[in-house]
PDB file of C-alpha atoms in Angstrom:
ATOM      1  CA  MET A1261       0.000   0.000   0.000  1.00 96.00           C
ATOM      2  CA  ILE A1262       1.093   3.561  -0.570  1.00 98.00           C
ATOM      3  CA  GLN A1263       2.581   4.855   2.682  1.00 98.00           C
ATOM      4  CA  ALA A1264       4.123   8.178   1.646  1.00 98.00           C
ATOM      5  CA  VAL A1265       3.918  10.893  -0.989  1.00 98.00           C
ATOM      6  CA  VAL A1266       6.997  12.992  -1.724  1.00 98.00           C
ATOM      7  CA  PHE A1267       6.157  16.374  -3.247  1.00 98.00           C
ATOM      8  CA  ASP A1268       8.260  18.910  -5.063  1.00 98.00           C
ATOM      9  CA  TRP A1269       7.853  22.489  -3.823  1.00 97.00           C
ATOM     10  CA  ALA A1270       7.787  25.363  -6.353  1.00 95.00           C
ATOM     11  CA  GLY A1271       5.317  24.713  -9.144  1.00 96.00           C
ATOM     12  CA  THR A1272       3.865  21.688  -7.385  1.00 98.00           C
ATOM     13  CA  MET A1273       2.741  22.747  -3.902  1.00 98.00           C
ATOM     14  CA  VAL A1274       3.620  26.475  -3.789  1.00 97.00           C
ATOM     15  CA  ASP A1275       4.365  29.272  -6.278  1.00 96.00           C
ATOM     16  CA  TYR A1276       1.785  28.695  -9.018  1.00 96.00           C
ATOM     17  CA  GLY A1277       3.611  28.691 -12.354  1.00 94.00           C
ATOM     18  CA  CYS A1278       7.024  28.469 -10.662  1.00 91.00           C
ATOM     19  CA  PHE A1279       7.888  32.110 -11.257  1.00 90.00           C
ATOM     20  CA  ALA A1280      10.387  32.858  -8.463  1.00 87.00           C
ATOM     21  CA  PRO A1281      13.416  31.129 -10.004  1.00 85.00           C
ATOM     22  CA  LEU A1282      12.373  32.003 -13.566  1.00 90.00           C
ATOM     23  CA  ASN A1283      12.526  35.740 -12.978  1.00 87.00           C
ATOM     24  CA  VAL A1284      15.892  35.541 -11.235  1.00 91.00           C
ATOM     25  CA  PHE A1285      17.456  33.357 -13.944  1.00 93.00           C
ATOM     26  CA  MET A1286      16.316  35.835 -16.590  1.00 92.00           C
ATOM     27  CA  GLU A1287      17.796  38.730 -14.624  1.00 93.00           C
ATOM     28  CA  VAL A1288      21.232  37.208 -13.938  1.00 94.00           C
ATOM     29  CA  PHE A1289      21.731  36.496 -17.638  1.00 96.00           C
ATOM     30  CA  ARG A1290      20.407  39.934 -18.592  1.00 94.00           C
ATOM     31  CA  LYS A1291      23.087  41.477 -16.369  1.00 95.00           C
ATOM     32  CA  ARG A1292      25.688  39.660 -18.493  1.00 94.00           C
ATOM     33  CA  GLU A1293      24.027  40.974 -21.675  1.00 95.00           C
ATOM     34  CA  ILE A1294      22.834  37.483 -22.664  1.00 96.00           C
ATOM     35  CA  ALA A1295      19.156  37.456 -23.639  1.00 94.00           C
ATOM     36  CA  ILE A1296      17.882  33.994 -22.765  1.00 95.00           C
ATOM     37  CA  THR A1297      14.284  33.060 -23.533  1.00 94.00           C
ATOM     38  CA  ILE A1298      11.666  32.000 -21.002  1.00 92.00           C
ATOM     39  CA  GLU A1299      11.745  28.520 -22.535  1.00 92.00           C
ATOM     40  CA  GLU A1300      15.520  28.312 -22.083  1.00 95.00           C
ATOM     41  CA  ALA A1301      15.261  29.527 -18.498  1.00 93.00           C
ATOM     42  CA  ARG A1302      12.575  26.964 -17.669  1.00 91.00           C
ATOM     43  CA  ALA A1303      13.972  23.910 -19.460  1.00 91.00           C
ATOM     44  CA  PRO A1304      16.257  22.661 -16.632  1.00 90.00           C
ATOM     45  CA  MET A1305      13.817  23.627 -13.862  1.00 88.00           C
ATOM     46  CA  GLY A1306      13.910  21.380 -10.827  1.00 86.00           C
ATOM     47  CA  LEU A1307      17.666  20.926 -10.828  1.00 89.00           C
ATOM     48  CA  LEU A1308      19.927  22.332  -8.139  1.00 85.00           C
ATOM     49  CA  LYS A1309      20.176  25.971  -9.145  1.00 90.00           C
ATOM     50  CA  ARG A1310      23.904  25.991  -9.899  1.00 92.00           C
ATOM     51  CA  ASP A1311      23.381  22.912 -12.096  1.00 94.00           C
ATOM     52  CA  HIS A1312      20.455  24.734 -13.709  1.00 93.00           C
ATOM     53  CA  ILE A1313      22.715  27.622 -14.725  1.00 95.00           C
ATOM     54  CA  GLY A1314      25.230  25.165 -16.144  1.00 96.00           C
ATOM     55  CA  GLU A1315      22.531  23.514 -18.256  1.00 95.00           C
ATOM     56  CA  ILE A1316      21.417  26.875 -19.666  1.00 96.00           C
ATOM     57  CA  LEU A1317      25.012  27.720 -20.596  1.00 96.00           C
ATOM     58  CA  ARG A1318      25.375  24.371 -22.370  1.00 96.00           C
ATOM     59  CA  MET A1319      22.432  25.115 -24.655  1.00 96.00           C
ATOM     60  CA  GLU A1320      23.751  25.643 -28.170  1.00 96.00           C
ATOM     61  CA  ARG A1321      22.108  29.027 -28.745  1.00 97.00           C
ATOM     62  CA  VAL A1322      23.110  30.401 -25.349  1.00 96.00           C
ATOM     63  CA  ALA A1323      26.682  29.129 -25.646  1.00 96.00           C
ATOM     64  CA  SER A1324      26.915  30.784 -29.067  1.00 96.00           C
ATOM     65  CA  LEU A1325      25.666  34.095 -27.664  1.00 96.00           C
ATOM     66  CA  TRP A1326      28.181  33.829 -24.834  1.00 97.00           C
ATOM     67  CA  ARG A1327      31.055  33.201 -27.262  1.00 96.00           C
ATOM     68  CA  GLU A1328      30.008  36.179 -29.386  1.00 96.00           C
ATOM     69  CA  ARG A1329      29.906  38.428 -26.317  1.00 95.00           C
ATOM     70  CA  TYR A1330      32.938  37.151 -24.413  1.00 96.00           C
ATOM     71  CA  GLY A1331      35.142  35.522 -27.055  1.00 96.00           C
ATOM     72  CA  GLN A1332      34.987  31.984 -25.684  1.00 96.00           C
ATOM     73  CA  LEU A1333      32.516  29.307 -24.679  1.00 95.00           C
ATOM     74  CA  PRO A1334      31.235  29.426 -21.089  1.00 95.00           C
ATOM     75  CA  GLN A1335      33.631  28.076 -18.456  1.00 94.00           C
ATOM     76  CA  GLU A1336      33.096  26.624 -14.978  1.00 95.00           C
ATOM     77  CA  SER A1337      34.174  29.982 -13.599  1.00 96.00           C
ATOM     78  CA  ASP A1338      31.296  31.600 -15.503  1.00 96.00           C
ATOM     79  CA  ILE A1339      28.821  29.215 -13.847  1.00 96.00           C
ATOM     80  CA  ASP A1340      30.287  30.193 -10.476  1.00 95.00           C
ATOM     81  CA  ALA A1341      30.023  33.893 -11.276  1.00 95.00           C
ATOM     82  CA  LEU A1342      26.421  33.647 -12.463  1.00 95.00           C
ATOM     83  CA  TYR A1343      25.441  31.617  -9.429  1.00 94.00           C
ATOM     84  CA  ALA A1344      27.142  34.157  -7.170  1.00 95.00           C
ATOM     85  CA  ASP A1345      24.711  36.701  -8.634  1.00 94.00           C
ATOM     86  CA  PHE A1346      21.745  34.319  -8.547  1.00 94.00           C
ATOM     87  CA  GLU A1347      21.818  33.216  -4.914  1.00 93.00           C
ATOM     88  CA  PRO A1348      21.489  36.577  -3.137  1.00 94.00           C
ATOM     89  CA  MET A1349      18.836  37.701  -5.631  1.00 92.00           C
ATOM     90  CA  MET A1350      16.885  34.512  -5.043  1.00 92.00           C
ATOM     91  CA  LEU A1351      17.190  34.763  -1.275  1.00 94.00           C
ATOM     92  CA  ALA A1352      15.876  38.322  -1.452  1.00 93.00           C
ATOM     93  CA  VAL A1353      12.647  37.410  -3.258  1.00 91.00           C
ATOM     94  CA  VAL A1354      11.848  33.767  -2.504  1.00 93.00           C
ATOM     95  CA  HIS A1355       9.711  34.675   0.522  1.00 94.00           C
ATOM     96  CA  GLN A1356       7.209  36.231  -1.890  1.00 93.00           C
ATOM     97  CA  TYR A1357       6.606  32.897  -3.645  1.00 93.00           C
ATOM     98  CA  ALA A1358       5.430  30.523  -0.910  1.00 95.00           C
ATOM     99  CA  GLU A1359       1.675  30.724  -1.447  1.00 96.00           C
ATOM    100  CA  PRO A1360       0.201  27.194  -1.665  1.00 98.00           C
ATOM    101  CA  ILE A1361      -1.238  26.231  -5.030  1.00 98.00           C
ATOM    102  CA  PRO A1362      -5.050  25.853  -4.967  1.00 98.00           C
ATOM    103  CA  GLY A1363      -6.004  22.373  -3.829  1.00 98.00           C
ATOM    104  CA  ALA A1364      -2.652  21.610  -2.206  1.00 98.00           C
ATOM    105  CA  LEU A1365      -3.622  22.150   1.433  1.00 98.00           C
ATOM    106  CA  ALA A1366      -6.871  20.207   1.169  1.00 98.00           C
ATOM    107  CA  LEU A1367      -4.995  17.379  -0.527  1.00 98.00           C
ATOM    108  CA  VAL A1368      -2.492  17.162   2.327  1.00 98.00           C
ATOM    109  CA  ASP A1369      -5.350  17.044   4.831  1.00 98.00           C
ATOM    110  CA  ARG A1370      -6.921  14.128   2.950  1.00 98.00           C
ATOM    111  CA  LEU A1371      -3.617  12.288   2.743  1.00 98.00           C
ATOM    112  CA  ARG A1372      -3.057  12.683   6.488  1.00 98.00           C
ATOM    113  CA  GLN A1373      -6.532  11.257   7.116  1.00 98.00           C
ATOM    114  CA  MET A1374      -5.364   8.216   5.129  1.00 97.00           C
ATOM    115  CA  ASP A1375      -2.258   7.953   7.385  1.00 98.00           C
ATOM    116  CA  ILE A1376      -0.007   8.763   4.451  1.00 98.00           C
ATOM    117  CA  ARG A1377       3.251  10.497   5.312  1.00 98.00           C
ATOM    118  CA  ILE A1378       4.294  13.677   3.487  1.00 98.00           C
ATOM    119  CA  GLY A1379       7.859  14.101   2.245  1.00 98.00           C
ATOM    120  CA  SER A1380       9.408  16.723  -0.008  1.00 98.00           C
ATOM    121  CA  THR A1381      12.366  17.359  -2.300  1.00 98.00           C
ATOM    122  CA  THR A1382      13.461  20.516  -4.070  1.00 96.00           C
ATOM    123  CA  GLY A1383      15.939  22.135  -6.410  1.00 93.00           C
ATOM    124  CA  TYR A1384      16.347  24.984  -3.909  1.00 94.00           C
ATOM    125  CA  THR A1385      19.290  25.101  -1.526  1.00 93.00           C
ATOM    126  CA  ALA A1386      18.879  24.611   2.218  1.00 96.00           C
ATOM    127  CA  GLU A1387      19.303  28.361   2.737  1.00 95.00           C
ATOM    128  CA  MET A1388      16.500  29.140   0.293  1.00 93.00           C
ATOM    129  CA  MET A1389      14.253  26.504   1.816  1.00 96.00           C
ATOM    130  CA  ALA A1390      14.827  27.919   5.294  1.00 97.00           C
ATOM    131  CA  ILE A1391      12.885  30.935   4.044  1.00 96.00           C
ATOM    132  CA  VAL A1392      10.292  29.086   1.965  1.00 96.00           C
ATOM    133  CA  THR A1393       9.356  26.611   4.706  1.00 97.00           C
ATOM    134  CA  VAL A1394       8.691  29.385   7.227  1.00 97.00           C
ATOM    135  CA  GLU A1395       6.490  31.284   4.778  1.00 97.00           C
ATOM    136  CA  ALA A1396       4.657  28.151   3.594  1.00 98.00           C
ATOM    137  CA  ASN A1397       4.036  27.089   7.205  1.00 98.00           C
ATOM    138  CA  LYS A1398       2.409  30.470   7.893  1.00 98.00           C
ATOM    139  CA  ARG A1399       0.039  29.638   5.053  1.00 97.00           C
ATOM    140  CA  GLY A1400      -0.722  26.127   6.300  1.00 98.00           C
ATOM    141  CA  TYR A1401       1.739  23.871   4.464  1.00 98.00           C
ATOM    142  CA  ALA A1402       4.300  21.890   6.455  1.00 98.00           C
ATOM    143  CA  PRO A1403       5.347  18.446   5.165  1.00 98.00           C
ATOM    144  CA  ASP A1404       6.660  15.833   7.566  1.00 98.00           C
ATOM    145  CA  HIS A1405      10.124  15.948   6.049  1.00 98.00           C
ATOM    146  CA  LEU A1406      12.238  18.024   3.670  1.00 98.00           C
ATOM    147  CA  VAL A1407      15.433  17.040   1.874  1.00 98.00           C
ATOM    148  CA  THR A1408      17.437  19.604  -0.110  1.00 97.00           C
ATOM    149  CA  PRO A1409      20.357  18.986  -2.475  1.00 96.00           C
ATOM    150  CA  ASN A1410      22.651  20.157   0.335  1.00 95.00           C
ATOM    151  CA  ASP A1411      21.749  17.007   2.283  1.00 97.00           C
ATOM    152  CA  VAL A1412      22.854  14.510  -0.388  1.00 97.00           C
ATOM    153  CA  PRO A1413      25.764  13.887  -2.792  1.00 96.00           C
ATOM    154  CA  ALA A1414      23.787  15.219  -5.776  1.00 95.00           C
ATOM    155  CA  GLY A1415      20.340  16.619  -6.528  1.00 94.00           C
ATOM    156  CA  ARG A1416      17.953  15.631  -9.276  1.00 95.00           C
ATOM    157  CA  PRO A1417      17.788  13.580 -11.419  1.00 96.00           C
ATOM    158  CA  TYR A1418      19.646  11.383  -8.908  1.00 97.00           C
ATOM    159  CA  PRO A1419      17.354   9.564  -6.444  1.00 98.00           C
ATOM    160  CA  TRP A1420      19.250  10.382  -3.242  1.00 98.00           C
ATOM    161  CA  MET A1421      16.740  12.936  -1.928  1.00 98.00           C
ATOM    162  CA  MET A1422      13.985  10.349  -2.385  1.00 98.00           C
ATOM    163  CA  TYR A1423      15.947   7.760  -0.416  1.00 98.00           C
ATOM    164  CA  GLU A1424      16.587  10.234   2.400  1.00 98.00           C
ATOM    165  CA  ASN A1425      12.856  10.915   2.592  1.00 98.00           C
ATOM    166  CA  ALA A1426      12.074   7.208   2.681  1.00 98.00           C
ATOM    167  CA  ALA A1427      14.536   6.678   5.544  1.00 98.00           C
ATOM    168  CA  ALA A1428      13.239   9.638   7.552  1.00 98.00           C
ATOM    169  CA  LEU A1429       9.606   8.634   6.997  1.00 98.00           C
ATOM    170  CA  ASN A1430      10.403   4.948   7.661  1.00 98.00           C
ATOM    171  CA  VAL A1431       8.915   3.741   4.365  1.00 98.00           C
ATOM    172  CA  PHE A1432      10.218   0.733   2.438  1.00 96.00           C
ATOM    173  CA  PRO A1433      10.252  -0.606  -0.259  1.00 97.00           C
ATOM    174  CA  MET A1434      10.271   2.392  -2.585  1.00 98.00           C
ATOM    175  CA  PHE A1435       7.249   1.074  -4.484  1.00 98.00           C
ATOM    176  CA  ASN A1436       5.198   2.142  -1.452  1.00 98.00           C
ATOM    177  CA  VAL A1437       6.098   5.760  -2.261  1.00 98.00           C
ATOM    178  CA  ILE A1438       4.648   8.233  -4.770  1.00 98.00           C
ATOM    179  CA  LYS A1439       6.764  11.090  -6.148  1.00 98.00           C
ATOM    180  CA  VAL A1440       4.898  14.130  -7.509  1.00 98.00           C
ATOM    181  CA  GLY A1441       6.382  17.061  -9.407  1.00 98.00           C
ATOM    182  CA  ASP A1442       5.945  19.577 -12.198  1.00 97.00           C
ATOM    183  CA  THR A1443       9.253  19.236 -14.082  1.00 95.00           C
ATOM    184  CA  VAL A1444      11.092  16.657 -16.163  1.00 96.00           C
ATOM    185  CA  SER A1445      13.776  16.419 -13.471  1.00 96.00           C
ATOM    186  CA  ASP A1446      11.059  15.628 -10.900  1.00 97.00           C
ATOM    187  CA  VAL A1447       9.873  12.745 -13.050  1.00 98.00           C
ATOM    188  CA  GLN A1448      13.413  11.495 -13.558  1.00 98.00           C
ATOM    189  CA  GLU A1449      14.035  11.654  -9.804  1.00 98.00           C
ATOM    190  CA  GLY A1450      10.960   9.564  -9.032  1.00 98.00           C
ATOM    191  CA  VAL A1451      11.608   7.006 -11.759  1.00 98.00           C
ATOM    192  CA  ASN A1452      15.266   6.650 -10.769  1.00 98.00           C
ATOM    193  CA  ALA A1453      14.203   6.051  -7.161  1.00 98.00           C
ATOM    194  CA  GLY A1454      11.834   3.232  -8.108  1.00 98.00           C
ATOM    195  CA  ALA A1455       8.757   5.127  -6.887  1.00 98.00           C
ATOM    196  CA  TRP A1456       5.399   5.622  -8.557  1.00 98.00           C
ATOM    197  CA  THR A1457       5.894   8.916 -10.358  1.00 98.00           C
ATOM    198  CA  ILE A1458       3.207  11.463 -11.182  1.00 98.00           C
ATOM    199  CA  GLY A1459       3.567  14.656 -13.180  1.00 98.00           C
ATOM    200  CA  VAL A1460       1.296  17.615 -12.458  1.00 98.00           C
ATOM    201  CA  VAL A1461       0.535  20.111 -15.234  1.00 98.00           C
ATOM    202  CA  LYS A1462      -1.417  23.154 -14.012  1.00 98.00           C
ATOM    203  CA  GLY A1463       0.589  25.390 -11.717  1.00 97.00           C
ATOM    204  CA  GLY A1464       3.837  23.865 -12.925  1.00 96.00           C
ATOM    205  CA  SER A1465       6.951  25.143 -14.622  1.00 94.00           C
ATOM    206  CA  GLU A1466       6.575  22.988 -17.725  1.00 95.00           C
ATOM    207  CA  LEU A1467       3.221  24.623 -18.495  1.00 96.00           C
ATOM    208  CA  GLY A1468       4.658  27.964 -17.384  1.00 93.00           C
ATOM    209  CA  MET A1469       1.371  29.814 -17.004  1.00 95.00           C
ATOM    210  CA  SER A1470       0.046  31.943 -14.162  1.00 95.00           C
ATOM    211  CA  GLU A1471      -3.299  31.145 -12.597  1.00 96.00           C
ATOM    212  CA  ASP A1472      -4.916  34.055 -14.452  1.00 96.00           C
ATOM    213  CA  GLU A1473      -3.423  32.893 -17.749  1.00 96.00           C
ATOM    214  CA  VAL A1474      -4.811  29.402 -17.206  1.00 97.00           C
ATOM    215  CA  VAL A1475      -8.274  30.783 -16.446  1.00 96.00           C
ATOM    216  CA  THR A1476      -8.383  33.133 -19.444  1.00 97.00           C
ATOM    217  CA  CYS A1477      -6.713  30.876 -22.013  1.00 97.00           C
ATOM    218  CA  PRO A1478      -9.122  29.492 -24.657  1.00 97.00           C
ATOM    219  CA  PRO A1479      -9.935  25.909 -23.602  1.00 97.00           C
ATOM    220  CA  ASP A1480      -8.705  24.320 -26.829  1.00 97.00           C
ATOM    221  CA  LYS A1481      -5.410  26.219 -26.688  1.00 97.00           C
ATOM    222  CA  LEU A1482      -4.939  25.378 -23.001  1.00 98.00           C
ATOM    223  CA  GLN A1483      -5.618  21.697 -23.631  1.00 98.00           C
ATOM    224  CA  GLU A1484      -3.128  21.695 -26.490  1.00 98.00           C
ATOM    225  CA  ARG A1485      -0.411  23.113 -24.231  1.00 97.00           C
ATOM    226  CA  MET A1486      -1.285  20.719 -21.415  1.00 98.00           C
ATOM    227  CA  ASP A1487      -1.132  17.746 -23.779  1.00 98.00           C
ATOM    228  CA  VAL A1488       2.411  18.710 -24.779  1.00 97.00           C
ATOM    229  CA  VAL A1489       3.491  18.770 -21.117  1.00 97.00           C
ATOM    230  CA  ALA A1490       1.768  15.466 -20.350  1.00 98.00           C
ATOM    231  CA  ALA A1491       3.462  13.796 -23.329  1.00 98.00           C
ATOM    232  CA  LYS A1492       6.840  15.064 -22.131  1.00 97.00           C
ATOM    233  CA  PHE A1493       6.255  13.620 -18.657  1.00 98.00           C
ATOM    234  CA  ARG A1494       5.176  10.252 -20.048  1.00 98.00           C
ATOM    235  CA  GLN A1495       8.183  10.149 -22.347  1.00 98.00           C
ATOM    236  CA  GLU A1496      10.387  10.496 -19.258  1.00 97.00           C
ATOM    237  CA  GLY A1497       8.612   7.580 -17.582  1.00 98.00           C
ATOM    238  CA  ALA A1498       5.835   9.152 -15.518  1.00 98.00           C
ATOM    239  CA  HIS A1499       3.311   6.487 -14.526  1.00 98.00           C
ATOM    240  CA  TYR A1500       0.481   9.026 -14.365  1.00 98.00           C
ATOM    241  CA  VAL A1501      -0.126  12.672 -15.242  1.00 98.00           C
ATOM    242  CA  ILE A1502      -2.728  14.799 -13.456  1.00 98.00           C
ATOM    243  CA  ASP A1503      -4.112  18.178 -14.477  1.00 98.00           C
ATOM    244  CA  SER A1504      -4.079  19.697 -10.977  1.00 98.00           C
ATOM    245  CA  ILE A1505      -2.456  18.801  -7.662  1.00 98.00           C
ATOM    246  CA  GLY A1506      -5.815  18.275  -5.929  1.00 98.00           C
ATOM    247  CA  GLU A1507      -6.500  15.243  -8.134  1.00 98.00           C
ATOM    248  CA  LEU A1508      -3.599  13.218  -6.751  1.00 98.00           C
ATOM    249  CA  ASP A1509      -5.391  11.195  -4.108  1.00 97.00           C
ATOM    250  CA  MET A1510      -7.836   9.805  -6.667  1.00 97.00           C
ATOM    251  CA  LEU A1511      -4.934   7.759  -8.017  1.00 98.00           C
ATOM    252  CA  ILE A1512      -3.985   6.163  -4.697  1.00 98.00           C
ATOM    253  CA  PRO A1513      -6.700   3.446  -4.770  1.00 98.00           C
ATOM    254  CA  VAL A1514      -5.716   2.702  -8.370  1.00 98.00           C
ATOM    255  CA  ILE A1515      -2.047   2.309  -7.460  1.00 98.00           C
ATOM    256  CA  ASN A1516      -2.905   0.265  -4.361  1.00 98.00           C
ATOM    257  CA  GLN A1517      -4.874  -2.145  -6.545  1.00 98.00           C
ATOM    258  CA  ARG A1518      -1.892  -2.479  -8.860  1.00 98.00           C
ATOM    259  CA  LEU A1519       0.364  -3.171  -5.897  1.00 98.00           C
ATOM    260  CA  GLN A1520      -1.991  -5.838  -4.599  1.00 98.00           C
ATOM    261  CA  ARG A1521      -1.814  -7.514  -8.006  1.00 98.00           C
ATOM    262  CA  GLY A1522       1.953  -7.604  -7.650  1.00 97.00           C
ATOM    263  CA  GLU A1523       2.636  -4.771 -10.089  1.00 97.00           C
ATOM    264  CA  ARG A1524       5.614  -2.512  -9.488  1.00 97.00           C
ATOM    265  CA  PRO A1525       6.592   0.886 -10.908  1.00 96.00           C
TER     266      PRO A1525
END
């Protein structure tokens, strides 16, 4: 039976649309006179933020722009310099992006009534999460456990944060755990850990839309964009994709039935 659910944070449980890191990534590259696109800024979302910067710099278009501006391809020292700009900017604004996504708090209440433990992983550093957890707790969200990339040898897509959650929550085997997230790296983390893995579309970084944009978008256009995200999650191995976070618990009886039949993720 499912004993624990491990949630991502930004774009999954808080910060609808995952805008806090997006805006800071755009700004740190703008300061270096490199105009990255929103799509480029979002593509590695979910990774440890220094790794995220490295992935942006390895994109062919961005690397070409960097070489044109600075006369050589990006170096490790450039990643360090960009991250040195990113971290204080992120720490200064992240407290503004801890509002729970609609449906998240009620979902957690229902899961607790089912005696399901609540874990969490993130691409944020421990210092960033020290701010986010306080602000989210004020608004009613406090998981049973949090693991950041600082606590393990490497962040996503490696499964180490998932294993740390399982140990802290005393859950084993990993097929008794669900991982939920809004990015490709979330899905990879869950799959690599051997957990049931669920991608969530609305509110997430892959969809990249604010709540108002989702509400006002023509239904056929919105569905088209959501289908693209869902296909991306499934391609990475997601076992299920849900439209909104509040739908998660409807899948638990389905997964429990599969487990009872001897099926494994």
